[in-house]
Amino acid sequence: MTALLEMKQKLKNFYGQYEGYLTPVLRFLLAFGYFWWIRMALGMMDRLSDPFVIIITALLCAILPGNAIMWMGFIFILGHCYAVGIEVAGFAAALLLLMSILALRFGGRYNLVYPMVPLGMVCQLSPLIPIGCGLLGLPVMAVPVGCSVVFYHLITFIKEQESILRSDDIEIQRALKLLIDGLVKDQDMWMSLITFVGVLLLVYLIRTRAFDYAWRVAIIVGAVVYAFIMLAGGLFWGMDVEMVLLMVSVLVSALLGFVLEFFAFGGDYTRTEHLEYEDDDYFYYVKAVPKVSISTSKRKIKKINGVSQKTEEIPQLLGRGQMQSRPSAGNPGHVDFEKKLEESLKDL
């Protein structure tokens, strides 16, 4: 656990130090993935499908505000729809206008949800979208999430009916009716919409409660409820639901949710404190959960290459004293005072 906490602190310090460089890179990757998905999902206009155009647009979105990814994606979608037919572009423009109004009115701070939702659904990590939004956001995030789900299924339907919508024999009224019926009668879309919004609100409701381990309980409950609604909806509407793929997706999304909880929250419930105080009007009961943190140790090793002059002189002086006290071969150097004294006494 200590190693994980040290890694978390190092990552936070690294991102804080190089935030000016990492943020544009992350925006570029998100924009490129979103625009590339639009190219693969629609791909009707050759100019907008050019990889060079996608890369240049993603680079522009990297230095522009976060809303630029959403608006550029809308332009790409309208361009591909116009290549199919003017009525398809008009229907898509009306739906995008409604989505834009809702986005600006309710979820203006969460416009990055629009590119994240289709990418999560393509990567088979659909449960992670409502779980992550419920953990990190507010209930108003249900608006951009729901709009993104609706438009994702509209794009899928346009791609499936491309040959019919491109036909010269089809009339405008018939094309519009086909689009509306395909959107309204899409049971998969309604099931995904209900599941995403319901799980998001449920995760947020549990996550904001005051009991211990609320975040982890919210992740587990959200994953279980997502799987239950998808299975129940498949049985109710008679749809084929791949059980193995659904279970793997729910399990992986729950694990990623725990990783998200570790980096975004990381509360230490073993040191929870309950505080009570009052003023002239109210009594206050506060529950304080400290964050799990650890200070990374910075070790400095000082290498000493030289030795001081005084240290060098000490062995030299010792060596000289030893040399003086040792008798040489030619000169004994040692005087026997007792023997000299005895000789002097004899002479006396």
XYZ file of C-alpha atoms in Angstrom:
348
model
C 0.000 0.000 0.000
C 2.862 2.365 0.778
C 4.297 1.831 -2.691
C 0.943 2.700 -4.285
C 0.658 5.858 -2.193
C 4.176 6.891 -3.148
C 3.367 6.269 -6.818
C 0.179 8.342 -6.493
C 2.071 11.222 -4.915
C 4.790 11.063 -7.553
C 2.200 11.113 -10.343
C 0.462 14.113 -8.775
C 3.764 15.939 -8.416
C 4.755 15.050 -11.979
C 1.448 16.276 -13.390
C 1.586 19.439 -11.314
C 5.091 20.165 -12.567
C 4.368 19.507 -16.263
C 0.673 20.398 -16.383
C 1.224 22.955 -19.131
C 2.566 20.222 -21.420
C 0.458 17.231 -20.394
C -2.957 18.921 -20.693
C -2.598 19.749 -24.425
C -1.333 16.226 -25.089
C -4.351 14.674 -23.357
C -6.711 16.974 -25.234
C -5.071 16.036 -28.513
C -5.461 12.319 -27.799
C -9.122 12.749 -26.828
C -9.895 14.878 -29.872
C -8.063 12.542 -32.240
C -9.876 9.494 -30.874
C -13.256 11.246 -31.122
C -12.729 12.481 -34.668
C -11.355 9.109 -35.746
C -14.456 7.406 -34.354
C -16.648 9.787 -36.388
C -14.615 8.870 -39.449
C -15.086 5.148 -38.830
C -18.777 5.475 -37.868
C -19.785 7.692 -40.794
C -16.948 8.386 -43.223
C -19.216 9.635 -46.042
C -17.271 12.792 -46.944
C -13.782 12.141 -48.275
C -12.342 15.521 -47.289
C -13.340 15.159 -43.649
C -12.131 11.546 -43.637
C -8.605 12.549 -44.547
C -6.259 11.590 -41.659
C -4.254 14.781 -42.217
C -7.373 16.913 -41.644
C -8.189 14.944 -38.502
C -4.679 15.402 -37.098
C -4.611 19.141 -37.818
C -8.047 19.620 -36.243
C -7.010 17.627 -33.172
C -3.898 19.784 -32.814
C -6.051 22.909 -32.922
C -8.339 21.470 -30.249
C -5.289 20.801 -28.069
C -4.562 24.525 -27.722
C -8.171 25.745 -27.765
C -10.607 25.544 -24.803
C -12.187 22.206 -23.954
C -15.479 23.097 -25.692
C -13.686 23.111 -29.036
C -13.645 19.297 -29.162
C -17.441 19.169 -28.882
C -18.067 21.860 -31.509
C -15.526 20.452 -33.963
C -17.113 17.032 -33.545
C -20.514 18.519 -34.388
C -19.052 20.052 -37.557
C -17.564 16.707 -38.618
C -20.881 14.936 -38.018
C -22.863 17.514 -39.993
C -20.394 17.323 -42.858
C -20.696 13.551 -43.149
C -24.489 13.727 -42.851
C -24.610 16.316 -45.625
C -22.755 13.891 -47.855
C -25.641 11.446 -47.359
C -28.402 13.949 -48.013
C -29.635 17.430 -47.190
C -32.560 16.051 -45.201
C -30.221 13.925 -43.075
C -28.010 16.961 -42.409
C -31.080 19.027 -41.475
C -32.352 16.411 -39.047
C -28.904 16.028 -37.485
C -28.532 19.831 -37.246
C -31.875 20.152 -35.424
C -30.871 17.439 -32.970
C -27.423 18.969 -32.476
C -29.001 22.376 -31.845
C -31.192 20.860 -29.138
C -28.173 19.151 -27.616
C -26.195 22.405 -27.699
C -28.962 24.295 -25.899
C -29.174 21.628 -23.219
C -25.393 21.516 -22.919
C -25.080 25.270 -22.464
C -28.032 25.446 -20.074
C -27.317 22.498 -17.782
C -23.967 20.850 -18.398
C -21.746 23.635 -19.703
C -18.832 22.527 -17.518
C -19.049 18.913 -18.651
C -18.811 19.250 -22.432
C -15.931 16.762 -22.521
C -18.534 14.088 -21.783
C -19.720 14.255 -25.400
C -16.535 12.737 -26.873
C -15.972 10.388 -23.914
C -19.355 8.627 -24.123
C -19.013 7.218 -27.668
C -15.370 6.276 -27.079
C -16.332 4.386 -23.932
C -19.140 2.560 -25.753
C -16.855 1.622 -28.643
C -14.225 0.271 -26.207
C -16.902 -1.919 -24.541
C -16.571 0.028 -21.284
C -20.098 1.393 -21.171
C -20.578 0.816 -17.398
C -17.554 2.999 -16.662
C -19.301 6.075 -18.119
C -22.183 6.407 -15.596
C -20.018 5.138 -12.725
C -17.245 7.638 -13.426
C -19.657 10.533 -13.982
C -21.500 9.702 -10.760
C -18.236 9.648 -8.810
C -16.699 12.832 -10.179
C -19.643 14.965 -11.262
C -23.067 16.240 -10.374
C -26.557 15.017 -11.354
C -26.639 17.553 -14.219
C -24.123 15.356 -16.019
C -27.077 13.120 -16.878
C -28.019 15.693 -19.557
C -24.834 15.489 -21.691
C -24.585 11.742 -21.065
C -28.158 11.162 -22.267
C -27.688 13.413 -25.320
C -24.490 11.593 -26.258
C -26.203 8.200 -26.014
C -29.040 9.388 -28.280
C -26.670 10.804 -30.881
C -24.463 7.723 -30.789
C -27.392 5.528 -31.786
C -28.510 8.053 -34.421
C -25.071 7.905 -36.061
C -25.184 4.109 -35.956
C -28.641 4.114 -37.570
C -27.549 6.516 -40.335
C -24.601 4.258 -41.157
C -26.864 1.195 -41.319
C -29.423 2.943 -43.566
C -26.863 4.750 -45.733
C -27.847 2.975 -48.961
C -31.540 3.837 -48.502
C -30.902 7.443 -47.504
C -28.539 7.976 -50.460
C -31.117 6.691 -52.936
C -32.433 9.248 -55.433
C -35.923 7.772 -55.280
C -36.469 8.492 -51.600
C -38.451 11.619 -50.765
C -37.649 14.112 -48.046
C -40.746 13.238 -46.005
C -39.961 9.557 -46.212
C -36.328 10.102 -45.234
C -37.321 12.194 -42.212
C -39.918 9.621 -41.178
C -37.334 6.887 -41.494
C -34.923 8.810 -39.260
C -37.540 9.618 -36.633
C -38.888 6.064 -36.540
C -35.393 4.644 -36.375
C -34.595 6.863 -33.406
C -37.875 6.551 -31.507
C -38.280 2.795 -32.014
C -34.672 1.960 -31.155
C -35.106 -0.229 -28.070
C -31.360 -0.529 -27.561
C -31.086 3.267 -27.358
C -33.867 3.572 -24.779
C -32.441 0.777 -22.666
C -28.973 2.362 -22.747
C -30.424 5.788 -21.959
C -32.387 4.553 -18.941
C -29.451 2.504 -17.678
C -26.883 5.296 -18.007
C -29.018 7.978 -16.363
C -30.276 5.667 -13.599
C -26.837 4.329 -12.682
C -25.309 7.818 -12.742
C -27.904 9.217 -10.333
C -27.682 6.153 -8.091
C -23.882 6.284 -7.869
C -23.991 10.000 -7.064
C -26.663 9.442 -4.401
C -24.658 6.723 -2.638
C -21.326 8.489 -3.049
C -22.556 11.601 -1.238
C -23.820 9.677 1.821
C -22.015 9.968 5.161
C -21.340 6.283 5.892
C -17.905 4.728 5.598
C -16.595 3.505 2.248
C -19.419 5.278 0.404
C -17.396 5.593 -2.801
C -16.603 1.887 -2.966
C -20.166 0.904 -2.163
C -21.376 3.245 -4.911
C -19.054 1.582 -7.443
C -20.191 -1.929 -6.552
C -23.890 -1.034 -6.482
C -23.616 0.878 -9.753
C -21.953 -2.049 -11.523
C -24.513 -4.552 -10.194
C -27.485 -2.326 -11.091
C -26.091 -1.731 -14.582
C -25.819 -5.457 -15.234
C -29.280 -6.105 -13.785
C -31.009 -3.415 -15.883
C -29.306 -4.547 -19.066
C -30.285 -8.174 -18.477
C -33.837 -7.292 -17.434
C -34.251 -4.958 -20.394
C -32.979 -7.608 -22.765
C -35.496 -10.121 -21.409
C -38.374 -7.611 -21.412
C -37.805 -6.404 -24.979
C -36.641 -9.759 -26.286
C -33.178 -8.520 -27.195
C -30.048 -10.610 -27.406
C -27.600 -9.681 -24.654
C -24.138 -11.211 -24.700
C -23.811 -12.414 -21.116
C -20.048 -13.010 -21.117
C -19.226 -9.677 -22.760
C -21.546 -7.838 -20.369
C -20.027 -9.443 -17.265
C -16.459 -8.777 -18.426
C -17.338 -5.164 -19.239
C -18.970 -4.652 -15.834
C -16.046 -6.247 -13.978
C -13.379 -4.233 -15.811
C -15.372 -1.021 -15.376
C -15.730 -1.681 -11.634
C -11.970 -2.224 -11.302
C -11.275 0.998 -13.189
C -13.773 2.690 -10.901
C -11.737 1.596 -7.877
C -8.609 2.994 -9.542
C -10.460 6.256 -10.112
C -11.564 6.300 -6.470
C -7.978 5.726 -5.317
C -6.630 8.708 -7.265
C -9.604 11.071 -6.895
C -10.661 10.391 -3.301
C -8.554 7.951 -1.289
C -10.133 8.539 2.119
C -8.686 6.865 5.218
C -11.770 5.725 7.167
C -9.646 4.287 9.984
C -8.901 7.866 11.128
C -12.425 9.249 10.808
C -13.279 12.034 13.228
C -16.753 13.142 14.383
C -16.909 16.761 15.450
C -19.702 18.584 17.238
C -19.965 22.309 17.806
C -22.604 25.007 17.924
C -23.227 28.677 17.488
C -26.125 30.947 18.390
C -28.452 29.448 15.766
C -27.365 25.893 14.892
C -25.810 22.683 16.159
C -23.195 21.231 13.811
C -22.307 17.534 13.504
C -19.357 17.057 11.180
C -17.732 13.862 9.977
C -14.150 14.400 8.801
C -12.435 11.700 6.733
C -8.725 12.440 6.162
C -7.132 11.599 2.858
C -4.568 8.842 2.668
C -1.262 10.514 1.951
C 2.400 9.783 2.375
C 5.382 12.035 1.999
C 7.940 10.801 -0.482
C 11.417 10.741 0.988
C 14.090 12.645 -0.848
C 17.492 11.115 -0.251
C 20.624 13.074 -1.094
C 23.986 11.350 -1.229
C 26.988 13.602 -0.831
C 30.155 12.170 -2.317
C 33.505 13.348 -0.923
C 36.258 13.010 -3.487
C 39.198 14.717 -1.650
C 40.748 14.665 1.814
C 41.539 17.820 3.784
C 45.091 18.944 4.332
C 44.935 18.506 8.111
C 43.759 14.920 7.685
C 46.717 14.249 5.396
C 49.196 15.806 7.878
C 48.129 13.553 10.795
C 49.404 10.254 9.360
C 52.556 12.019 8.174
C 53.333 13.295 11.684
C 52.574 9.915 13.164
C 54.859 8.315 10.626
C 57.676 10.703 11.470
C 57.343 10.017 15.212
C 57.429 6.311 14.621
C 60.501 6.653 12.426
C 62.281 8.694 15.072
C 61.502 6.212 17.836
C 62.775 3.282 15.800
C 66.584 2.590 16.042
C 68.435 2.493 12.816
C 70.887 -0.235 11.812
C 74.047 1.941 12.125
C 73.079 3.951 15.220
C 71.351 2.214 18.112
C 69.645 5.449 19.097
C 68.682 4.075 22.570
C 70.656 5.154 25.699
C 70.631 2.907 28.796
C 70.625 5.471 31.628
C 70.766 2.850 34.412
C 73.942 1.340 33.018
C 75.561 4.767 32.689
C 74.626 5.573 36.281
C 76.218 2.337 37.592
C 79.450 3.058 35.715
C 79.599 6.565 37.145
C 79.131 5.237 40.687
C 81.969 2.711 40.171
C 84.301 5.472 39.033
C 83.482 7.435 42.193
